[in-house]
mmCIF file with all atom_site columns, C-alpha atoms and ligand atoms in Angstrom:
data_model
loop_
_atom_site.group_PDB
_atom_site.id
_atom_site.type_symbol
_atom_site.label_atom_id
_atom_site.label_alt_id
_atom_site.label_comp_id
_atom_site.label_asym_id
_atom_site.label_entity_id
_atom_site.label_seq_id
_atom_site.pdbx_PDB_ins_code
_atom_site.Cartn_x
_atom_site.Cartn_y
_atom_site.Cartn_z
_atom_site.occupancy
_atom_site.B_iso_or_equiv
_atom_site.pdbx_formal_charge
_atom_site.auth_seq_id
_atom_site.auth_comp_id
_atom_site.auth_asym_id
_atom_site.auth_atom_id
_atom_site.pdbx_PDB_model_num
ATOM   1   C CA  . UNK A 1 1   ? 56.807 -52.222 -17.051 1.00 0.00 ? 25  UNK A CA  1
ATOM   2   C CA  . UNK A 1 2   ? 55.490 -51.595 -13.265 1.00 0.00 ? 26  UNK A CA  1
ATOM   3   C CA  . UNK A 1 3   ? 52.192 -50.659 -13.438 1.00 0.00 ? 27  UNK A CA  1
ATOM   4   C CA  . UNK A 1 4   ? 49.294 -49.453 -11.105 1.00 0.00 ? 28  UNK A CA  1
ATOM   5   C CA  . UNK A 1 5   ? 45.494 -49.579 -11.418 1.00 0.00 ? 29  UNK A CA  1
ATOM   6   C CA  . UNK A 1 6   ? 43.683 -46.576 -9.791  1.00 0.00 ? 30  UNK A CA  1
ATOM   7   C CA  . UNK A 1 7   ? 39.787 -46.335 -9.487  1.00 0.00 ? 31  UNK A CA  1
ATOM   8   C CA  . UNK A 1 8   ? 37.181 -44.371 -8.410  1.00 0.00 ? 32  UNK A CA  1
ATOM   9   C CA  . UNK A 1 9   ? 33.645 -46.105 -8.147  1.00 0.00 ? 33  UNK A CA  1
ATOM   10  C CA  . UNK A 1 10  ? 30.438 -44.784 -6.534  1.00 0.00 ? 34  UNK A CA  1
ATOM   11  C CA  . UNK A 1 11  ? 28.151 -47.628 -6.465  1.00 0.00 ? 35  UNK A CA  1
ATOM   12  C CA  . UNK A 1 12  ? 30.488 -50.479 -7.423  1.00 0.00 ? 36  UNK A CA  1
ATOM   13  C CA  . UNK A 1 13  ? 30.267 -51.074 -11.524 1.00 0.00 ? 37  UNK A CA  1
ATOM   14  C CA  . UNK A 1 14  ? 34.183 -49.365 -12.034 1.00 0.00 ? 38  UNK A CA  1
ATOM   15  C CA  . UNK A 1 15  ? 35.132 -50.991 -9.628  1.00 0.00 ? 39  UNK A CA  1
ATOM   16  C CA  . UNK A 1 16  ? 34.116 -54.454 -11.275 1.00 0.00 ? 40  UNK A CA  1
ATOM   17  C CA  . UNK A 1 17  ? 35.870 -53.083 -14.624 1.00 0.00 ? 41  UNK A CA  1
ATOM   18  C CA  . UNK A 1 18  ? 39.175 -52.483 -12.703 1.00 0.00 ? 42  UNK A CA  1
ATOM   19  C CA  . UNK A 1 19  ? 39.453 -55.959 -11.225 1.00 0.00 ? 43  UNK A CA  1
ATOM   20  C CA  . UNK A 1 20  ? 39.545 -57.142 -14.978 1.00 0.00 ? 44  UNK A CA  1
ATOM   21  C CA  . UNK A 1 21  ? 42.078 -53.887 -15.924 1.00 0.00 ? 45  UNK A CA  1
ATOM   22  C CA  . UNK A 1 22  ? 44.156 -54.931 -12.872 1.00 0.00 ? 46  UNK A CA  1
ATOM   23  C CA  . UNK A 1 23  ? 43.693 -58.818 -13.547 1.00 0.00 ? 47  UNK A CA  1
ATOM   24  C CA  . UNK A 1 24  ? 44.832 -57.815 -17.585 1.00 0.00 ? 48  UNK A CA  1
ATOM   25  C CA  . UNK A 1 25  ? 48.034 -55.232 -16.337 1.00 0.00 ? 49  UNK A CA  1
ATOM   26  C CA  . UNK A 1 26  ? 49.163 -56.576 -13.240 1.00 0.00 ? 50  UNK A CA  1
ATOM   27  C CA  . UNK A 1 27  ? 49.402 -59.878 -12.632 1.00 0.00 ? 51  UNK A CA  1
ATOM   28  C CA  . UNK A 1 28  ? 46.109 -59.792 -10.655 1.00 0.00 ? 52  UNK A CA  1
ATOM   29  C CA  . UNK A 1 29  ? 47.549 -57.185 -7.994  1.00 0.00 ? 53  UNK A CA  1
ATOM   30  C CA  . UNK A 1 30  ? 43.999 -55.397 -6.713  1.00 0.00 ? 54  UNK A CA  1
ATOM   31  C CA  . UNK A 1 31  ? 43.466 -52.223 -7.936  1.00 0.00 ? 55  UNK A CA  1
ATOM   32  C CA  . UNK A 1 32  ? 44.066 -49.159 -5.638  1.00 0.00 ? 56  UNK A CA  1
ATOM   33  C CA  . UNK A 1 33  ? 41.271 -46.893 -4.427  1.00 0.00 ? 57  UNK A CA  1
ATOM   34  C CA  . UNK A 1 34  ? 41.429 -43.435 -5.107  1.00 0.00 ? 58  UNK A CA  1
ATOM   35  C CA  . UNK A 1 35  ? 40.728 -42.551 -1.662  1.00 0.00 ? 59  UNK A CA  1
ATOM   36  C CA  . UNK A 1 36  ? 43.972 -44.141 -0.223  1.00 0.00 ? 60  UNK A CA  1
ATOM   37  C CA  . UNK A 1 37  ? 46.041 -41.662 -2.591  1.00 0.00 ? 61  UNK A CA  1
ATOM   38  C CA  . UNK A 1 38  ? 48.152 -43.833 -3.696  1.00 0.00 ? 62  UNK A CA  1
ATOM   39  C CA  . UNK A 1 39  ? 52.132 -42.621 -4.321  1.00 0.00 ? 63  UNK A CA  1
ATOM   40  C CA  . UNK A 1 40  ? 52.358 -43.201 -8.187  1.00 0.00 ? 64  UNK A CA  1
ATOM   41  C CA  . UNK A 1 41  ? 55.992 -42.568 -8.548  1.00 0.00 ? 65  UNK A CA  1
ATOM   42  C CA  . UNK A 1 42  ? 57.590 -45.564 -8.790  1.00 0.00 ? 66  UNK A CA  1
ATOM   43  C CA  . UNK A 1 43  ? 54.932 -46.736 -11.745 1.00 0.00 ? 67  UNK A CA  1
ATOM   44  C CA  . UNK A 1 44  ? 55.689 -46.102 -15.530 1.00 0.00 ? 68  UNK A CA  1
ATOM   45  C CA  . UNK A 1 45  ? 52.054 -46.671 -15.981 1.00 0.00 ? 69  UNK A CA  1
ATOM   46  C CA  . UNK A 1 46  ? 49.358 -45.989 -14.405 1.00 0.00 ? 70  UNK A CA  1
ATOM   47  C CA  . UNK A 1 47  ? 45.780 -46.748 -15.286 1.00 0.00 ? 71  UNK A CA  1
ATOM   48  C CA  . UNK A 1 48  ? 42.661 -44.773 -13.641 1.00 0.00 ? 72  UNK A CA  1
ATOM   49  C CA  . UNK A 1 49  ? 39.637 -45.486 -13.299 1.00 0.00 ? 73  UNK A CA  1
ATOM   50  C CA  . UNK A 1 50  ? 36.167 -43.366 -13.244 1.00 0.00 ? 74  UNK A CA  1
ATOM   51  C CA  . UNK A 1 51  ? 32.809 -43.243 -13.370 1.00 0.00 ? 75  UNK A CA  1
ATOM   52  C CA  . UNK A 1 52  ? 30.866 -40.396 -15.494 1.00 0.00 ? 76  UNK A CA  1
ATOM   53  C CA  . UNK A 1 53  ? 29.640 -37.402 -13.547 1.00 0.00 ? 77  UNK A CA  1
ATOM   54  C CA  . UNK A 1 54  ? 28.307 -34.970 -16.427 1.00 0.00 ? 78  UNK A CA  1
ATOM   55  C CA  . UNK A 1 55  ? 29.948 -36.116 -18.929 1.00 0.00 ? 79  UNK A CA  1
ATOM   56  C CA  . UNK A 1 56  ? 33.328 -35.676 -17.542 1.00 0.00 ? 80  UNK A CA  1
ATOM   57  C CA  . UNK A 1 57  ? 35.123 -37.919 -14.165 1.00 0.00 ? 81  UNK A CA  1
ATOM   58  C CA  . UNK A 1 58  ? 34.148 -37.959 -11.148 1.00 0.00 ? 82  UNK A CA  1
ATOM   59  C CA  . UNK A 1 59  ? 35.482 -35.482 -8.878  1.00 0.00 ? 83  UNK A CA  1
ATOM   60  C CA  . UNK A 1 60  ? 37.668 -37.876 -6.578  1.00 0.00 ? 84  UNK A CA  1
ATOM   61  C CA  . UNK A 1 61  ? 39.057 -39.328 -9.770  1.00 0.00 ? 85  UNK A CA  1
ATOM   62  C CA  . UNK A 1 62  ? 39.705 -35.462 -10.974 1.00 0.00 ? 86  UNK A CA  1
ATOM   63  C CA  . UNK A 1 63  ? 41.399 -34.493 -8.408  1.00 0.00 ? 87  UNK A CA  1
ATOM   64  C CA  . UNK A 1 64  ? 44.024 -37.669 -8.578  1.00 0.00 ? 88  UNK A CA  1
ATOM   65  C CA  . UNK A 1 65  ? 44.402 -37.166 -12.245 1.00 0.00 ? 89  UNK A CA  1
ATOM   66  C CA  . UNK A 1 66  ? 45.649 -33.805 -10.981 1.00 0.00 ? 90  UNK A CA  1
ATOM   67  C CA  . UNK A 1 67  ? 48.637 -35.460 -9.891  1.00 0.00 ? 91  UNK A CA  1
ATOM   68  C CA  . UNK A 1 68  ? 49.685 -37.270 -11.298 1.00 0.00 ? 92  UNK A CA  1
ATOM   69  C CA  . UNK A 1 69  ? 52.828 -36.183 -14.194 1.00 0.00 ? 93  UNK A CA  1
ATOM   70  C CA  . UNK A 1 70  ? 55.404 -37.667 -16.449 1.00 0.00 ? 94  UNK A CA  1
ATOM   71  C CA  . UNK A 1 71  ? 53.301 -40.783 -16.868 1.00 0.00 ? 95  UNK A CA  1
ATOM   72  C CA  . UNK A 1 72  ? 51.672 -43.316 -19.477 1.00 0.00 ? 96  UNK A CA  1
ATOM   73  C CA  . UNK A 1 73  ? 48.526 -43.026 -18.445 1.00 0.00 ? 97  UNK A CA  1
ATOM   74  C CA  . UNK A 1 74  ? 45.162 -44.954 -19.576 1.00 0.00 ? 98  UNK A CA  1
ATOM   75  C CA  . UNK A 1 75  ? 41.582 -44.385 -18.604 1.00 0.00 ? 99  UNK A CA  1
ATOM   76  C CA  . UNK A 1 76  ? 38.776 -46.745 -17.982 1.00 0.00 ? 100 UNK A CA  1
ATOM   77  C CA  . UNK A 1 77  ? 35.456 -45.903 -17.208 1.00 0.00 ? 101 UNK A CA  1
ATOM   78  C CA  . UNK A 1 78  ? 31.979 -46.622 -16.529 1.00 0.00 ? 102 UNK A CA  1
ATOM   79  C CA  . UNK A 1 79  ? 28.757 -44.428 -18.125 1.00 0.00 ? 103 UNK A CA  1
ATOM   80  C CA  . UNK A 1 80  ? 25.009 -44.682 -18.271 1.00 0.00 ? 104 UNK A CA  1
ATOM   81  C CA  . UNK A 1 81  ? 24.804 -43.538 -21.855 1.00 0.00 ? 105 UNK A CA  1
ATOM   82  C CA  . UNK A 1 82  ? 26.071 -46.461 -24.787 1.00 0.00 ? 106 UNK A CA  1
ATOM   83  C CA  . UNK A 1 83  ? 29.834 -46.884 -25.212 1.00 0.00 ? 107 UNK A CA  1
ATOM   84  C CA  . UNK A 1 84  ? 29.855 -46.219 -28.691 1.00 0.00 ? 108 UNK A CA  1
ATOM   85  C CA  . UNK A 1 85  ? 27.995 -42.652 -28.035 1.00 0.00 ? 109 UNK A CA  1
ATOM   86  C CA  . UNK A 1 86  ? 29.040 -39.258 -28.757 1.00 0.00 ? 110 UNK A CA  1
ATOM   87  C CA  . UNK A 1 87  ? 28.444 -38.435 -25.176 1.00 0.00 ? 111 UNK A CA  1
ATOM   88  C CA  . UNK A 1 88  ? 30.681 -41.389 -24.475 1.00 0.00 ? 112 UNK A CA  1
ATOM   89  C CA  . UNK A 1 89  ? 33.477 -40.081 -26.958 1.00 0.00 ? 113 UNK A CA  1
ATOM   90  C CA  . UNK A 1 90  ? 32.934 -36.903 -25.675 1.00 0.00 ? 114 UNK A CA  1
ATOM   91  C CA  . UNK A 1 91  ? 33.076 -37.987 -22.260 1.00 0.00 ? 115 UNK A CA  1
ATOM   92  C CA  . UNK A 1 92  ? 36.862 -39.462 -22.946 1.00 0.00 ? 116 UNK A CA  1
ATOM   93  C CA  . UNK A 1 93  ? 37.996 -36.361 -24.483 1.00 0.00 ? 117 UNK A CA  1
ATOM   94  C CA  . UNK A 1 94  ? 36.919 -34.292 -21.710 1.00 0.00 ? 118 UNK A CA  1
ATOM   95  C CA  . UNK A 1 95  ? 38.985 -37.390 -18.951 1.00 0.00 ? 119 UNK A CA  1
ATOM   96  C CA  . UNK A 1 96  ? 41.868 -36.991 -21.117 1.00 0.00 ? 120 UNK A CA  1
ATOM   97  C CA  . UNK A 1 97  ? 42.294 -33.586 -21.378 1.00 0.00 ? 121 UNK A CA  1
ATOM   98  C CA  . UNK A 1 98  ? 42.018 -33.073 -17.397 1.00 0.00 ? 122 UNK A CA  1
ATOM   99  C CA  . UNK A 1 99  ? 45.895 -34.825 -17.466 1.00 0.00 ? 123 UNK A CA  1
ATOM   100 C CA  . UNK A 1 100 ? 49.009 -32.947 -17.165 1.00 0.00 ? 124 UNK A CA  1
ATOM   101 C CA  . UNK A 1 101 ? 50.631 -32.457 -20.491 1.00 0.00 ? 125 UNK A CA  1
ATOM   102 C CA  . UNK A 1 102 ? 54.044 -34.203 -19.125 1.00 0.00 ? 126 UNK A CA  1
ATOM   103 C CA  . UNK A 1 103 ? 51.311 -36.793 -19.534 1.00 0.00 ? 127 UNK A CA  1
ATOM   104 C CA  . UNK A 1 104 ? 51.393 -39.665 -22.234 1.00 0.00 ? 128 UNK A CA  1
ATOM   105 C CA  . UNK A 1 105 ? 47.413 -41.243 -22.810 1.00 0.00 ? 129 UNK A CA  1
ATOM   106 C CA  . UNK A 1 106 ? 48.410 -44.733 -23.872 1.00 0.00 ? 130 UNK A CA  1
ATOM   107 C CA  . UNK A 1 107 ? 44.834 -46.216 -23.698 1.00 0.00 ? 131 UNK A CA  1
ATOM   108 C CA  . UNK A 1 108 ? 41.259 -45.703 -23.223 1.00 0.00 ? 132 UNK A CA  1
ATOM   109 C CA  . UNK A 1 109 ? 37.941 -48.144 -22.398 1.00 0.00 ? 133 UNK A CA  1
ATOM   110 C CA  . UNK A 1 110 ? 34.701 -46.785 -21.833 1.00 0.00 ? 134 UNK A CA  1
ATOM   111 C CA  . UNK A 1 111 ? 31.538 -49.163 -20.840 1.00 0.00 ? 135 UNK A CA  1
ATOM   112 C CA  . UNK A 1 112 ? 28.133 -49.067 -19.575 1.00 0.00 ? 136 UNK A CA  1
ATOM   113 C CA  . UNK A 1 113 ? 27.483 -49.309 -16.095 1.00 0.00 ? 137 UNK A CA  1
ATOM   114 C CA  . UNK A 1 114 ? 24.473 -49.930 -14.423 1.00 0.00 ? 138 UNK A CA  1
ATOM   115 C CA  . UNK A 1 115 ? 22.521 -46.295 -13.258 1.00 0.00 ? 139 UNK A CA  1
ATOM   116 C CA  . UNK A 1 116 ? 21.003 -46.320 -9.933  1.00 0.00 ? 140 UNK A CA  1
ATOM   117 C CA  . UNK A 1 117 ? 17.692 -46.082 -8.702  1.00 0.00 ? 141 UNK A CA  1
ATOM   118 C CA  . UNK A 1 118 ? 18.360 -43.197 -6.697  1.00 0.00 ? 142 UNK A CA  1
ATOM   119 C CA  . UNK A 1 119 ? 19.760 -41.255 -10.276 1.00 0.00 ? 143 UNK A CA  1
ATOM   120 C CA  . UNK A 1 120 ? 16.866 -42.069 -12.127 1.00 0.00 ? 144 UNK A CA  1
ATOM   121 C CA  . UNK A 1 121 ? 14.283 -41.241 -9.540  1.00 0.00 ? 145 UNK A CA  1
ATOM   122 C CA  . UNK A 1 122 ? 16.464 -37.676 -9.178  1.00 0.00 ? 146 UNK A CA  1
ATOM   123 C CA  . UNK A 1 123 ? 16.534 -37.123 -12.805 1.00 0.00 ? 147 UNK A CA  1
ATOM   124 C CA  . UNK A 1 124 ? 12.753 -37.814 -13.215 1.00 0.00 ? 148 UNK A CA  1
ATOM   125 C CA  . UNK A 1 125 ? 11.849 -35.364 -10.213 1.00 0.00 ? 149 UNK A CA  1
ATOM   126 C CA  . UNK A 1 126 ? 14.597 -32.553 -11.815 1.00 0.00 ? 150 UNK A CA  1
ATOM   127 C CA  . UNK A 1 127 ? 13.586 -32.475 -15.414 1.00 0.00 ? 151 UNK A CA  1
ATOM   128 C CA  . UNK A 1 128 ? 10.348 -31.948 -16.494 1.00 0.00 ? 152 UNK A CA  1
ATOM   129 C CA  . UNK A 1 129 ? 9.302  -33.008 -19.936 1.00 0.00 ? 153 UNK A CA  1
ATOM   130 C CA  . UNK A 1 130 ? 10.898 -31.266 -23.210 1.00 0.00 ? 154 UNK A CA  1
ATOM   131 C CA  . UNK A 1 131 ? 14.770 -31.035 -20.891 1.00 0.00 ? 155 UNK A CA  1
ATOM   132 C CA  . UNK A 1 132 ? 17.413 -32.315 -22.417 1.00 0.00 ? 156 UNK A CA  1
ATOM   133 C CA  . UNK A 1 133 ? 17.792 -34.344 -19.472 1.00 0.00 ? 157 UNK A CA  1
ATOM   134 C CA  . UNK A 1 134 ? 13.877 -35.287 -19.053 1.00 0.00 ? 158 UNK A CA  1
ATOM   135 C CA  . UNK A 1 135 ? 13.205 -39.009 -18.475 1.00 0.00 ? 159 UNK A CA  1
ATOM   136 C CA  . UNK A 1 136 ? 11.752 -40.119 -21.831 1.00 0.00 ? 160 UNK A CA  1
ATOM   137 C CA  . UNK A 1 137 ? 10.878 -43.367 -23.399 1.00 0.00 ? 161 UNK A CA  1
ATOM   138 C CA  . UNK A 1 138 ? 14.524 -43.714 -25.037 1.00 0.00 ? 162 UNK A CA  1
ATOM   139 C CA  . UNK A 1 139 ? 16.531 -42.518 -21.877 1.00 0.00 ? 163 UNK A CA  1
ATOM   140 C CA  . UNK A 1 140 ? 14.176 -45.271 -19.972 1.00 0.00 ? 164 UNK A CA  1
ATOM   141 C CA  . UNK A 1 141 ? 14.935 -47.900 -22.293 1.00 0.00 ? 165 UNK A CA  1
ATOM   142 C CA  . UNK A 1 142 ? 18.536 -47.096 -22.205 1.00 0.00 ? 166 UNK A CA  1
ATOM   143 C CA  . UNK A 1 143 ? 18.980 -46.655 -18.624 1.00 0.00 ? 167 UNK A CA  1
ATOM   144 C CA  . UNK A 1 144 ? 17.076 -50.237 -18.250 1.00 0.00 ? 168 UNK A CA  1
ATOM   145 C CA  . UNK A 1 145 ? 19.490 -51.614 -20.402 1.00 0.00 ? 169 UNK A CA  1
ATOM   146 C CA  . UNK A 1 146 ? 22.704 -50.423 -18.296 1.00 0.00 ? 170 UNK A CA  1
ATOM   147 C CA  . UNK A 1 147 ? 21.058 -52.140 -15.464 1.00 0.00 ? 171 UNK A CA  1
ATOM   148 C CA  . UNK A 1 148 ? 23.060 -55.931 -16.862 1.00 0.00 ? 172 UNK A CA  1
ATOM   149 C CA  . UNK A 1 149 ? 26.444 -53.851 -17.050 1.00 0.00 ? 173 UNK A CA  1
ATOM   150 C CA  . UNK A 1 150 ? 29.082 -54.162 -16.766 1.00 0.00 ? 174 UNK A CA  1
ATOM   151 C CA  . UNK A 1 151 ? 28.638 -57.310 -18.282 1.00 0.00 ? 175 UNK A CA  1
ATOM   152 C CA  . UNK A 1 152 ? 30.981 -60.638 -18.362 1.00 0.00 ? 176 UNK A CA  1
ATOM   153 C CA  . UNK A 1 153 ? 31.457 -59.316 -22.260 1.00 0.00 ? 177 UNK A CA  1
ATOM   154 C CA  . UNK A 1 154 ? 32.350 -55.684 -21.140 1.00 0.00 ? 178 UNK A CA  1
ATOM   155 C CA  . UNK A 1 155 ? 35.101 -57.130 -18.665 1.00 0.00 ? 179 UNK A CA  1
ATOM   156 C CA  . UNK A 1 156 ? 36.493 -59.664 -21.106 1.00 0.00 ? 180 UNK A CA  1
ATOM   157 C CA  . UNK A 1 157 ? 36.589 -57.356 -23.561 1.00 0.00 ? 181 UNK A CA  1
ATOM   158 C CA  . UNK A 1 158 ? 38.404 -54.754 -20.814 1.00 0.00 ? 182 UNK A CA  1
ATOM   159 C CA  . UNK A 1 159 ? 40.857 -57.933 -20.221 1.00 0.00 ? 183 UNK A CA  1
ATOM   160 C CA  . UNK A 1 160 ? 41.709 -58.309 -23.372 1.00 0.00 ? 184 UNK A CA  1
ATOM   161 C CA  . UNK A 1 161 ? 41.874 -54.289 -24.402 1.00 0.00 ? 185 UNK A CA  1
ATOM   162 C CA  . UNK A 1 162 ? 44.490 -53.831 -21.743 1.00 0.00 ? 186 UNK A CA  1
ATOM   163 C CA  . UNK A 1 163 ? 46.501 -57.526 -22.375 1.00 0.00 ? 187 UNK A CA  1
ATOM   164 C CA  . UNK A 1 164 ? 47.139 -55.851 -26.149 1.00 0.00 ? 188 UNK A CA  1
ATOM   165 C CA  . UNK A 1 165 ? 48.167 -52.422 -24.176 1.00 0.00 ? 189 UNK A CA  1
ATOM   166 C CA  . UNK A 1 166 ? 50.881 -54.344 -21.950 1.00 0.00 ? 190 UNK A CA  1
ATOM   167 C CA  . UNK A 1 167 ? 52.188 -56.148 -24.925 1.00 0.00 ? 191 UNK A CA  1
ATOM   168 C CA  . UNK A 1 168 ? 52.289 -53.326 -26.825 1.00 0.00 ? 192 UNK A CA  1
ATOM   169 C CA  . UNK A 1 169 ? 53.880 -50.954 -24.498 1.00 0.00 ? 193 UNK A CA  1
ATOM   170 C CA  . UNK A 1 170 ? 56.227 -54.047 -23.491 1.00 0.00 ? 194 UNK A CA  1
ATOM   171 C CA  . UNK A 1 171 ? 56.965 -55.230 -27.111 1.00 0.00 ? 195 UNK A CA  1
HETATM 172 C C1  . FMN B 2 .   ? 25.448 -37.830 -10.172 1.00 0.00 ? 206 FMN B C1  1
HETATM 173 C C2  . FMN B 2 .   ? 25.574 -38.750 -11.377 1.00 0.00 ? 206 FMN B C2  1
HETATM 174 C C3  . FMN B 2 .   ? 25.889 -38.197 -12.606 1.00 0.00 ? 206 FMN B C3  1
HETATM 175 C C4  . FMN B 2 .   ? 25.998 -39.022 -13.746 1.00 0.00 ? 206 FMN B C4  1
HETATM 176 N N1  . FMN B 2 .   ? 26.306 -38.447 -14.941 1.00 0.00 ? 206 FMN B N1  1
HETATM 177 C C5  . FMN B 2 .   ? 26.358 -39.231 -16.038 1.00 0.00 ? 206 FMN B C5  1
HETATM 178 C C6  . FMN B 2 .   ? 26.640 -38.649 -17.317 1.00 0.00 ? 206 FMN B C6  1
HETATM 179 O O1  . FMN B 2 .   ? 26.891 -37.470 -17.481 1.00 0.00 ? 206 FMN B O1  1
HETATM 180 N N2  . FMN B 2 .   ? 26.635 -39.482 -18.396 1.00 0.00 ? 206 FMN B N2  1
HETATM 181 C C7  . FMN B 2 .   ? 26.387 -40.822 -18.303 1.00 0.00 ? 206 FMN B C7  1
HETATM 182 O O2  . FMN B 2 .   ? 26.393 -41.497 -19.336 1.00 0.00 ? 206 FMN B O2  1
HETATM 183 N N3  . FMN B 2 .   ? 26.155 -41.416 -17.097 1.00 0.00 ? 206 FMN B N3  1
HETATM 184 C C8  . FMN B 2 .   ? 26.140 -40.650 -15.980 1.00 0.00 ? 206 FMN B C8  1
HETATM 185 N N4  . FMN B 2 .   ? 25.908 -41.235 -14.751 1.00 0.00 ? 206 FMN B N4  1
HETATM 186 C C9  . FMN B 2 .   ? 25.832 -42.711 -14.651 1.00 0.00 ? 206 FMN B C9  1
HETATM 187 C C10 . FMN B 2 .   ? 27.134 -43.320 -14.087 1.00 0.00 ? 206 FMN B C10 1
HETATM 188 O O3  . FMN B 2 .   ? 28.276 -42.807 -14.755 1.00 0.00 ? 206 FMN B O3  1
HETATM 189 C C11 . FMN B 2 .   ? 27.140 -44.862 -14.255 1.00 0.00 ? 206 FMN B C11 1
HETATM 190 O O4  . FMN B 2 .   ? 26.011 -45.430 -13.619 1.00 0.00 ? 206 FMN B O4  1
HETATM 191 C C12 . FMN B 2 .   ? 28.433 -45.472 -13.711 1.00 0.00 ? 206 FMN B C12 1
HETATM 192 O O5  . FMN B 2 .   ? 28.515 -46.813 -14.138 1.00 0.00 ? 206 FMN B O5  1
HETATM 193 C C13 . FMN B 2 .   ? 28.547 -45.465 -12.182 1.00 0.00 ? 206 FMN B C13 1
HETATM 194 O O6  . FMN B 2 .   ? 29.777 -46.088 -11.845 1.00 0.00 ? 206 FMN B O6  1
HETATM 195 P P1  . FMN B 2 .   ? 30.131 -46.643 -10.390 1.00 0.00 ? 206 FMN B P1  1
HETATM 196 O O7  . FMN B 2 .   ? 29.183 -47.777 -10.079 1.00 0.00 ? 206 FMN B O7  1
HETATM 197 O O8  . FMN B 2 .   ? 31.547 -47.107 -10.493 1.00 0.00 ? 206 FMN B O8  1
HETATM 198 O O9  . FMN B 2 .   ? 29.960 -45.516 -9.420  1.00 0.00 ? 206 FMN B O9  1
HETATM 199 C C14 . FMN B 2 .   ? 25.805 -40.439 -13.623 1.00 0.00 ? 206 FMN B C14 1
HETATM 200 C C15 . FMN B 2 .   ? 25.497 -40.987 -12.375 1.00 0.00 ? 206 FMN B C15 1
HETATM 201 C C16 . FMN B 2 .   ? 25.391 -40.163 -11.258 1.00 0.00 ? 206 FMN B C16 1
HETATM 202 C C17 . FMN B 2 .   ? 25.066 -40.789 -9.912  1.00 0.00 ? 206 FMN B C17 1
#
């Protein structure tokens, strides 16, 4: 099975997540970045990568998943909010659905990934208190804890997630 890992990153944490995706699927080969377009054709799989913008992908990671068709496809990504969240979940959903139905989705990963200063300053200076989106005590905490990710767990675990993918698609 030829496959290719794909990845859009902002301020680095994706792309740390598709090393290990790229270390798990391909032999090591580097993962691709979105912004060279990469030809996909001669792939039966291709895995993309993204970081959460609003609780969907990015927009240069939207716009590849836009064409690519007649694929297995799997998604990794990056967030702010806790993996096992419904805003994570949600998040998925919404990455998956943005595929072309000649599309297979063979495999998702979702992680935290560290939020950056800039963000959080933004977000405090946008919201003010009693917005959904307004910096509160448990949206602190949080975002201090994405700070340490991704973490040497998160990418083993990412290594290992897409090992059991290969083998399975493989088997
Ligand atoms: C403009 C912007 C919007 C974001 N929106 C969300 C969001 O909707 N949900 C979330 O959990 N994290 C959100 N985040 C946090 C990022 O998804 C997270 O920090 C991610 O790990 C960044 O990945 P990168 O380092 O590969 O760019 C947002 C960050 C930015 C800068």
């Amino acid at each position: 099975m030829k496959s290719i890992v794909v990845v859009s990153s902002l301020t680095g944490n994706t792309l740390k997540l598709a090393s290990a995706v790229a270390y798990a699927l391909n032999n090591n080969v580097e993962a691709v970045k979105v912004e060279e377009k990469p030809d996909v054709s001669d792939y039966d799989l291709v895995a993309v990568g993204c970081w959460i913008n609003r609780g969907t992908a990015d927009d240069k990671a939207q716009e590849f998943i836009k064409t690519i068709k007649g694929k297995k496809v799997a998604i990794f990504a990056t967030l702010g909010a806790y993996p096992d969240s419904d805003h994570a979940k949600k998040s998925l959903e919404n990455i998956a659905a943005l595929f072309d139905s000649s599309n297979e989705v063979v495999g998702q990963y979702i992680c935290q990934g560290s939020v950056s200063y800039k963000m959080v300053e933004m977000m405090t200076k946008m919201f003010p208190a009693g917005h959904p989106h307004a910096m509160t005590e448990e949206r602190k905490a949080r975002i201090q804890e994405s700070y340490s990710h991704p973490d040497n767990q998160d990418l083993l675990k990412a290594r290992e997630y897409f090992t059991e993918l290969k083998n399975r698609l493989e088997g």
